[in-house]
Short mmCIF file of C-alpha atoms in Angstrom, two decimals:
data_model
loop_
_atom_site.label_atom_id
_atom_site.label_comp_id
_atom_site.label_asym_id
_atom_site.label_seq_id
_atom_site.Cartn_x
_atom_site.Cartn_y
_atom_site.Cartn_z
CA UNK A 1 -25.59 -26.40 1.78
CA UNK A 2 -22.96 -27.72 3.74
CA UNK A 3 -20.59 -25.66 6.68
CA UNK A 4 -18.24 -22.69 6.33
CA UNK A 5 -15.37 -22.72 6.40
CA UNK A 6 -13.76 -20.02 8.49
CA UNK A 7 -10.65 -18.47 9.74
CA UNK A 8 -10.14 -15.47 11.62
CA UNK A 9 -7.18 -13.51 11.80
CA UNK A 10 -6.78 -11.57 14.76
CA UNK A 11 -9.02 -13.06 16.82
CA UNK A 12 -8.62 -10.82 20.57
CA UNK A 13 -8.99 -7.91 19.18
CA UNK A 14 -12.29 -5.96 18.70
CA UNK A 15 -13.24 -6.86 15.63
CA UNK A 16 -12.04 -10.79 15.74
CA UNK A 17 -14.43 -11.20 19.38
CA UNK A 18 -17.20 -9.72 17.22
CA UNK A 19 -16.54 -11.77 14.77
CA UNK A 20 -16.73 -15.01 17.19
CA UNK A 21 -19.73 -13.96 18.97
CA UNK A 22 -21.89 -13.71 15.92
CA UNK A 23 -20.03 -17.19 14.75
CA UNK A 24 -21.48 -18.02 18.41
CA UNK A 25 -25.14 -17.68 17.84
CA UNK A 26 -24.93 -19.89 14.39
CA UNK A 27 -21.79 -22.00 15.59
CA UNK A 28 -23.14 -24.78 13.97
CA UNK A 29 -23.92 -23.39 10.44
CA UNK A 30 -19.40 -22.85 10.58
CA UNK A 31 -16.18 -24.67 11.50
CA UNK A 32 -13.17 -22.73 12.59
CA UNK A 33 -10.03 -24.08 10.53
CA UNK A 34 -7.29 -22.13 11.95
CA UNK A 35 -8.02 -18.62 14.57
CA UNK A 36 -4.80 -16.60 15.11
CA UNK A 37 -4.58 -14.28 17.83
CA UNK A 38 -2.23 -11.77 19.28
CA UNK A 39 -0.18 -11.74 22.81
CA UNK A 40 -3.42 -12.56 24.76
CA UNK A 41 -2.46 -16.04 25.10
CA UNK A 42 -5.76 -16.45 28.10
CA UNK A 43 -8.47 -14.77 25.61
CA UNK A 44 -6.62 -17.11 22.58
CA UNK A 45 -7.59 -20.18 24.59
CA UNK A 46 -10.98 -19.91 25.56
CA UNK A 47 -11.77 -19.04 21.72
CA UNK A 48 -9.74 -22.13 21.33
CA UNK A 49 -12.14 -24.43 23.89
CA UNK A 50 -15.20 -22.83 22.88
CA UNK A 51 -14.39 -22.84 19.03
CA UNK A 52 -11.86 -25.84 18.65
CA UNK A 53 -10.76 -24.88 15.71
CA UNK A 54 -7.86 -27.37 13.72
CA UNK A 55 -5.05 -24.42 14.63
CA UNK A 56 -4.74 -22.47 17.12
CA UNK A 57 -1.92 -19.44 16.75
CA UNK A 58 -0.75 -16.71 18.59
CA UNK A 59 2.17 -14.61 16.62
CA UNK A 60 4.47 -13.68 19.18
CA UNK A 61 6.98 -17.05 19.41
CA UNK A 62 7.66 -16.77 22.69
CA UNK A 63 4.53 -17.24 24.08
CA UNK A 64 3.93 -20.81 22.68
CA UNK A 65 5.13 -22.80 26.11
CA UNK A 66 1.91 -20.29 27.23
CA UNK A 67 -0.49 -21.14 24.95
CA UNK A 68 0.21 -24.93 24.69
CA UNK A 69 0.33 -25.10 28.58
CA UNK A 70 -3.59 -23.52 28.54
CA UNK A 71 -4.89 -25.70 26.18
CA UNK A 72 -2.97 -28.49 27.27
CA UNK A 73 -5.43 -32.09 27.50
CA UNK A 74 -7.77 -30.41 25.23
CA UNK A 75 -6.24 -32.39 21.47
CA UNK A 76 -6.47 -28.24 20.05
CA UNK A 77 -3.01 -28.41 17.60
CA UNK A 78 -1.14 -24.42 18.55
CA UNK A 79 1.97 -23.27 17.30
CA UNK A 80 2.93 -19.52 17.19
CA UNK A 81 5.22 -17.23 15.13
CA UNK A 82 5.65 -15.35 12.22
CA UNK A 83 5.69 -18.56 9.96
CA UNK A 84 2.71 -19.77 12.05
CA UNK A 85 1.01 -17.22 11.62
CA UNK A 86 1.72 -16.86 7.61
CA UNK A 87 0.91 -20.90 7.64
CA UNK A 88 -2.47 -20.67 9.08
CA UNK A 89 -3.91 -17.41 7.21
CA UNK A 90 -2.86 -19.90 4.07
CA UNK A 91 -5.56 -22.67 4.98
CA UNK A 92 -8.23 -23.17 2.38
CA UNK A 93 -11.32 -21.37 3.72
CA UNK A 94 -14.88 -20.16 2.47
CA UNK A 95 -14.56 -17.09 4.19
CA UNK A 96 -11.48 -15.11 5.96
CA UNK A 97 -12.19 -12.25 8.46
CA UNK A 98 -8.98 -10.36 8.29
CA UNK A 99 -9.02 -7.95 11.52
CA UNK A 100 -4.74 -8.47 12.37
CA UNK A 101 -3.84 -4.09 13.35
CA UNK A 102 -1.65 -2.54 11.57
CA UNK A 103 0.69 -3.13 8.55
CA UNK A 104 1.36 -6.40 10.58
CA UNK A 105 -1.90 -7.88 8.73
CA UNK A 106 -0.66 -7.42 5.04
CA UNK A 107 1.43 -10.51 4.86
CA UNK A 108 -1.58 -12.36 6.87
CA UNK A 109 -4.14 -11.12 4.44
CA UNK A 110 -2.14 -11.51 1.49
CA UNK A 111 -1.76 -15.51 2.50
CA UNK A 112 -5.93 -16.04 2.97
CA UNK A 113 -6.20 -14.06 -0.63
CA UNK A 114 -3.91 -16.98 -2.27
CA UNK A 115 -6.37 -19.46 -1.77
CA UNK A 116 -9.25 -17.55 -3.85
CA UNK A 117 -11.88 -17.19 -0.88
CA UNK A 118 -14.20 -14.25 0.70
CA UNK A 119 -11.67 -12.06 2.14
CA UNK A 120 -14.07 -9.70 5.00
CA UNK A 121 -11.59 -7.35 5.44
CA UNK A 122 -10.50 -4.72 8.49
CA UNK A 123 -7.76 -4.14 8.31
CA UNK A 124 -6.86 -1.07 6.15
CA UNK A 125 -3.39 -0.39 7.31
CA UNK A 126 -2.87 -2.99 4.84
CA UNK A 127 -4.93 -1.70 1.51
CA UNK A 128 -3.46 1.67 2.88
CA UNK A 129 0.96 0.95 2.36
CA UNK A 130 -0.04 -1.73 -0.43
CA UNK A 131 -3.13 -1.05 -2.63
CA UNK A 132 -1.53 -1.68 -5.89
CA UNK A 133 0.01 -5.17 -4.07
CA UNK A 134 -2.68 -5.85 -2.56
CA UNK A 135 -5.66 -5.71 -5.31
CA UNK A 136 -3.01 -7.45 -7.83
CA UNK A 137 -2.50 -10.30 -5.62
CA UNK A 138 -6.71 -9.81 -5.62
CA UNK A 139 -7.77 -10.04 -8.90
CA UNK A 140 -4.91 -12.68 -9.47
CA UNK A 141 -6.46 -15.28 -7.10
CA UNK A 142 -9.94 -14.03 -8.02
CA UNK A 143 -11.07 -13.57 -4.54
CA UNK A 144 -14.04 -11.78 -3.51
CA UNK A 145 -13.21 -8.61 -0.97
CA UNK A 146 -15.61 -7.24 1.11
CA UNK A 147 -14.97 -3.82 3.01
CA UNK A 148 -16.37 -4.25 7.15
CA UNK A 149 -14.69 -0.63 8.51
CA UNK A 150 -18.52 -0.32 8.82
CA UNK A 151 -18.20 3.31 6.66
CA UNK A 152 -17.12 1.06 3.17
CA UNK A 153 -19.68 -1.73 3.70
CA UNK A 154 -22.03 0.86 4.24
CA UNK A 155 -21.06 2.08 0.82
CA UNK A 156 -20.61 -1.23 -0.90
CA UNK A 157 -23.78 -1.70 0.59
CA UNK A 158 -25.36 1.40 -1.31
CA UNK A 159 -23.87 0.50 -4.75
CA UNK A 160 -25.54 -2.95 -4.83
CA UNK A 161 -27.86 -2.21 -7.56
CA UNK A 162 -25.04 -2.14 -9.63
CA UNK A 163 -24.86 1.16 -11.38
CA UNK A 164 -21.07 1.96 -10.02
CA UNK A 165 -20.45 3.91 -12.43
CA UNK A 166 -22.87 5.95 -12.53
CA UNK A 167 -21.43 7.18 -9.11
CA UNK A 168 -21.09 11.31 -9.47
CA UNK A 169 -19.37 10.73 -5.37
CA UNK A 170 -19.63 9.15 -2.77
CA UNK A 171 -19.34 10.51 1.42
CA UNK A 172 -17.72 8.99 4.46
CA UNK A 173 -19.30 9.65 7.37
CA UNK A 174 -16.73 10.52 10.87
CA UNK A 175 -18.36 10.55 14.26
CA UNK A 176 -15.88 13.55 14.75
CA UNK A 177 -13.72 11.77 17.88
CA UNK A 178 -13.92 12.92 21.54
CA UNK A 179 -12.25 16.66 21.60
CA UNK A 180 -14.80 17.36 17.48
CA UNK A 181 -15.42 20.84 19.79
CA UNK A 182 -11.71 21.59 21.41
CA UNK A 183 -9.48 24.03 20.12
CA UNK A 184 -5.96 23.62 19.48
CA UNK A 185 -4.65 24.61 22.45
CA UNK A 186 -6.95 22.96 24.44
CA UNK A 187 -5.58 19.50 22.72
CA UNK A 188 -2.04 20.02 23.53
CA UNK A 189 -2.76 18.72 26.68
CA UNK A 190 -4.92 16.59 26.02
CA UNK A 191 -3.83 12.69 27.89
CA UNK A 192 -4.51 8.75 26.09
CA UNK A 193 -7.29 8.09 28.58
CA UNK A 194 -9.02 11.27 27.27
CA UNK A 195 -7.38 10.03 23.01
CA UNK A 196 -9.17 6.73 24.57
CA UNK A 197 -11.59 7.35 24.95
CA UNK A 198 -14.39 7.10 21.80
CA UNK A 199 -18.04 8.81 22.22
CA UNK A 200 -19.75 6.37 20.18
CA UNK A 201 -17.66 3.14 18.79
CA UNK A 202 -16.31 0.50 21.34
CA UNK A 203 -12.59 -0.05 19.72
CA UNK A 204 -8.99 -1.04 20.11
CA UNK A 205 -6.37 1.44 20.58
CA UNK A 206 -4.68 1.87 17.65
CA UNK A 207 -7.91 2.69 15.57
CA UNK A 208 -9.29 4.71 18.68
CA UNK A 209 -6.54 7.38 18.80
CA UNK A 210 -6.75 7.24 15.35
CA UNK A 211 -10.50 8.78 15.09
CA UNK A 212 -9.29 10.77 18.05
CA UNK A 213 -6.99 12.08 15.19
CA UNK A 214 -9.34 11.87 12.15
CA UNK A 215 -5.79 10.05 10.86
CA UNK A 216 -9.22 7.45 10.57
CA UNK A 217 -10.78 8.94 8.39
CA UNK A 218 -8.05 9.77 5.77
CA UNK A 219 -6.89 5.80 6.06
CA UNK A 220 -10.67 5.55 5.09
CA UNK A 221 -9.93 8.12 2.24
CA UNK A 222 -7.70 6.53 0.57
CA UNK A 223 -9.01 2.16 1.27
CA UNK A 224 -12.65 3.78 -0.50
CA UNK A 225 -9.80 5.51 -3.27
CA UNK A 226 -8.96 1.86 -3.57
CA UNK A 227 -11.88 -0.71 -3.40
CA UNK A 228 -13.95 1.90 -5.67
CA UNK A 229 -11.82 3.11 -8.29
CA UNK A 230 -12.70 6.91 -6.70
CA UNK A 231 -10.68 9.94 -6.96
CA UNK A 232 -9.34 12.34 -3.72
CA UNK A 233 -12.17 14.79 -4.91
CA UNK A 234 -14.89 12.31 -5.20
CA UNK A 235 -14.62 11.12 -2.06
CA UNK A 236 -16.07 14.07 0.57
CA UNK A 237 -16.17 14.03 4.38
CA UNK A 238 -18.81 14.64 6.42
CA UNK A 239 -18.94 14.96 11.09
CA UNK A 240 -22.20 13.00 11.81
CA UNK A 241 -21.89 13.28 15.82
CA UNK A 242 -24.70 10.36 15.79
CA UNK A 243 -23.16 8.21 13.56
CA UNK A 244 -26.20 6.16 12.56
CA UNK A 245 -25.43 7.19 8.29
CA UNK A 246 -22.90 5.73 7.60
CA UNK A 247 -21.76 6.08 4.41
CA UNK A 248 -23.78 7.76 1.16
CA UNK A 249 -24.14 7.09 -3.07
CA UNK A 250 -24.36 10.30 -4.78
CA UNK A 251 -26.02 9.21 -8.22
CA UNK A 252 -25.55 11.19 -11.63
CA UNK A 253 -29.24 11.56 -11.71
CA UNK A 254 -29.27 12.92 -7.93
CA UNK A 255 -29.90 10.68 -5.98
CA UNK A 256 -28.34 9.73 -2.66
CA UNK A 257 -28.74 5.86 -1.15
CA UNK A 258 -26.95 5.97 2.23
CA UNK A 259 -27.15 3.24 4.47
CA UNK A 260 -28.33 3.75 8.86
CA UNK A 261 -28.06 1.36 11.60
CA UNK A 262 -26.64 1.68 14.76
CA UNK A 263 -23.28 2.03 15.44
CA UNK A 264 -22.78 -1.35 16.24
CA UNK A 265 -19.59 -3.66 14.13
CA UNK A 266 -21.23 -6.56 14.40
CA UNK A 267 -23.60 -5.03 12.01
CA UNK A 268 -20.79 -4.91 9.12
CA UNK A 269 -19.04 -8.01 10.31
CA UNK A 270 -22.60 -9.43 9.96
CA UNK A 271 -22.87 -8.28 6.50
CA UNK A 272 -19.36 -10.02 5.18
CA UNK A 273 -20.94 -13.33 6.91
CA UNK A 274 -23.12 -14.25 5.11
CA UNK A 275 -22.83 -11.91 2.13
CA UNK A 276 -24.89 -12.16 -0.37
CA UNK A 277 -27.83 -13.29 1.81
CA UNK A 278 -28.66 -11.12 5.60
CA UNK A 279 -27.76 -12.50 9.73
CA UNK A 280 -29.50 -11.80 12.04
CA UNK A 281 -27.73 -10.30 14.98
CA UNK A 282 -28.37 -8.88 18.28
CA UNK A 283 -27.24 -5.62 17.23
CA UNK A 284 -29.57 -2.88 18.93
CA UNK A 285 -31.50 -1.87 15.75
CA UNK A 286 -31.74 2.03 14.78
CA UNK A 287 -34.55 3.72 16.89
CA UNK A 288 -35.34 7.11 14.86
CA UNK A 289 -37.34 9.11 16.60
CA UNK A 290 -35.15 8.32 19.03
CA UNK A 291 -31.91 9.62 17.80
CA UNK A 292 -34.47 12.46 17.06
CA UNK A 293 -31.75 14.39 15.06
CA UNK A 294 -29.05 14.41 12.46
CA UNK A 295 -26.34 16.49 12.20
CA UNK A 296 -23.45 16.96 9.50
CA UNK A 297 -20.72 19.60 9.36
CA UNK A 298 -17.77 19.54 7.36
CA UNK A 299 -14.70 17.99 9.12
CA UNK A 300 -11.59 21.25 10.33
CA UNK A 301 -8.17 20.21 9.15
CA UNK A 302 -6.80 23.11 10.22
CA UNK A 303 -7.95 21.42 13.90
CA UNK A 304 -7.05 17.84 12.83
CA UNK A 305 -4.35 18.68 9.85
CA UNK A 306 -3.98 14.23 9.56
CA UNK A 307 -6.92 14.35 7.06
CA UNK A 308 -5.40 16.65 4.81
CA UNK A 309 -2.24 14.87 5.23
CA UNK A 310 -4.22 11.66 4.31
CA UNK A 311 -5.43 13.42 1.16
CA UNK A 312 -2.13 15.15 0.17
CA UNK A 313 -0.36 11.13 -0.01
CA UNK A 314 -3.76 9.56 -2.02
CA UNK A 315 -2.68 12.83 -4.57
CA UNK A 316 0.69 11.89 -4.13
CA UNK A 317 0.36 7.99 -4.61
CA UNK A 318 3.33 5.68 -5.47
CA UNK A 319 4.81 5.51 -1.75
CA UNK A 320 3.13 8.44 -0.31
CA UNK A 321 1.02 5.93 1.64
CA UNK A 322 2.78 3.64 2.57
CA UNK A 323 4.65 6.46 4.94
CA UNK A 324 1.78 7.98 5.77
CA UNK A 325 0.79 4.65 7.43
CA UNK A 326 4.13 3.86 8.94
CA UNK A 327 4.65 7.17 10.67
CA UNK A 328 1.80 7.75 12.17
CA UNK A 329 1.79 4.03 13.45
CA UNK A 330 4.72 4.71 15.35
CA UNK A 331 3.78 8.28 16.10
CA UNK A 332 0.43 6.90 17.81
CA UNK A 333 2.48 4.03 19.76
CA UNK A 334 4.89 6.89 21.13
CA UNK A 335 1.74 9.04 22.23
CA UNK A 336 0.65 5.49 23.79
CA UNK A 337 3.72 5.68 25.84
CA UNK A 338 3.89 9.65 26.43
CA UNK A 339 6.56 9.91 24.43
CA UNK A 340 4.93 12.83 22.36
CA UNK A 341 1.84 14.80 22.57
CA UNK A 342 -1.39 14.67 21.17
CA UNK A 343 -0.68 16.57 18.53
CA UNK A 344 2.68 16.34 17.41
CA UNK A 345 1.22 12.99 15.81
CA UNK A 346 0.58 14.78 12.73
CA UNK A 347 3.59 16.72 13.48
CA UNK A 348 5.85 13.56 12.87
CA UNK A 349 4.31 12.29 9.90
CA UNK A 350 4.00 15.33 8.38
CA UNK A 351 7.94 15.87 8.55
CA UNK A 352 8.76 12.03 7.70
CA UNK A 353 6.10 12.33 4.38
CA UNK A 354 8.17 15.46 3.39
CA UNK A 355 11.39 13.66 3.90
CA UNK A 356 10.81 11.02 2.53
CA UNK A 357 7.46 12.19 -0.69
CA UNK A 358 6.64 9.15 -2.50
CA UNK A 359 8.88 6.83 -4.26
CA UNK A 360 7.90 3.58 -6.45
CA UNK A 361 6.55 0.36 -4.39
CA UNK A 362 6.21 -1.70 -7.93
CA UNK A 363 5.80 -5.17 -5.11
CA UNK A 364 5.90 -6.28 -1.05
CA UNK A 365 9.21 -6.20 -1.11
CA UNK A 366 9.79 -2.30 -1.77
CA UNK A 367 6.86 -1.79 0.34
CA UNK A 368 7.82 -2.92 3.65
CA UNK A 369 11.49 -1.21 2.90
CA UNK A 370 9.72 2.07 2.39
CA UNK A 371 7.56 1.19 5.23
CA UNK A 372 10.92 0.91 7.76
CA UNK A 373 12.24 3.80 6.62
CA UNK A 374 9.59 5.65 7.23
CA UNK A 375 9.15 4.33 10.54
CA UNK A 376 12.93 4.71 11.05
CA UNK A 377 12.21 8.31 10.74
CA UNK A 378 9.34 8.66 12.85
CA UNK A 379 10.95 6.56 15.93
CA UNK A 380 13.94 8.53 15.95
CA UNK A 381 11.47 12.33 15.32
CA UNK A 382 9.55 10.82 18.16
CA UNK A 383 12.61 9.53 20.65
CA UNK A 384 13.72 13.12 20.03
CA UNK A 385 10.70 15.04 21.31
CA UNK A 386 10.11 12.56 24.67
CA UNK A 387 14.68 13.53 24.95
#
């Protein structure tokens, strides 16, 4: 078997950097065709020098000069801007990591899907916002979609015996975030710094806030429904503070299969990179004796309404998940900018959902138009609260 060709979309983010850590440990087996980063020129240039991809792209066009200067004398090709991102993502490879945060990852991932390779998928917002469009593209290209989110990767592994038709339900676990034991009154004073301190996982800013509101779990419910052809009623969420069991599949005969592991994203990343084989990682091995106990309890949807809103959007269907995701992205950004309070995030999402409803989104243009309308409405609400 020859070198496996790769591209990493979102190489400077949390999942992207961990992906490259794994590749570095097995570098003789892989050839990177493209690295696509966000705004971190220094890190992207360092990655390019280490892995020497055919093309290095930074999403911000204004940063091209800085990237060129950082790569001067290396002989490495670089580019910048939206079109360059799409062209790099479209390079034919055996395996692509899709790890660009938010809906910004949708078009690059669709470009990667078109060549029909394997897509390791860590951009849940794209699938939430454009589910039908996304899955139709996967089917048309005969691409292979492998979930990287630890929960969905766990479900995939627990369904590996080919008995998906015998599934009663699945269970997604949630750590509960940093405010699991807070009362609603206490949550009004939560700061961005506090919300970013996740008790278990090391993640980027946006997903850390989503984990604190439990919107991340709501998005994962919608993602699971898309990936595994399930209804909302077939997807249960349990708070599991130890984050040892990442997902469970409950079968018609009463069997429950669970995937366990240390809370380390290198495990699901490596699973998708080597699939259907296994790859050694430096992730800590699970020591159940040291963990000693595993706790589970249902989430409080009054305390964390984002989970309820996501389920309502899933049931409403059509463009409701698009609206949910767009409004949430704007509200999270406003919270991080200290324009709104922590509880305002879900409040803004609910108001925008009520205003825009669930219009049809039959194609990419409709998805992007509705996304824009929802962002505009959410921004107006955030600006009003900040005034």
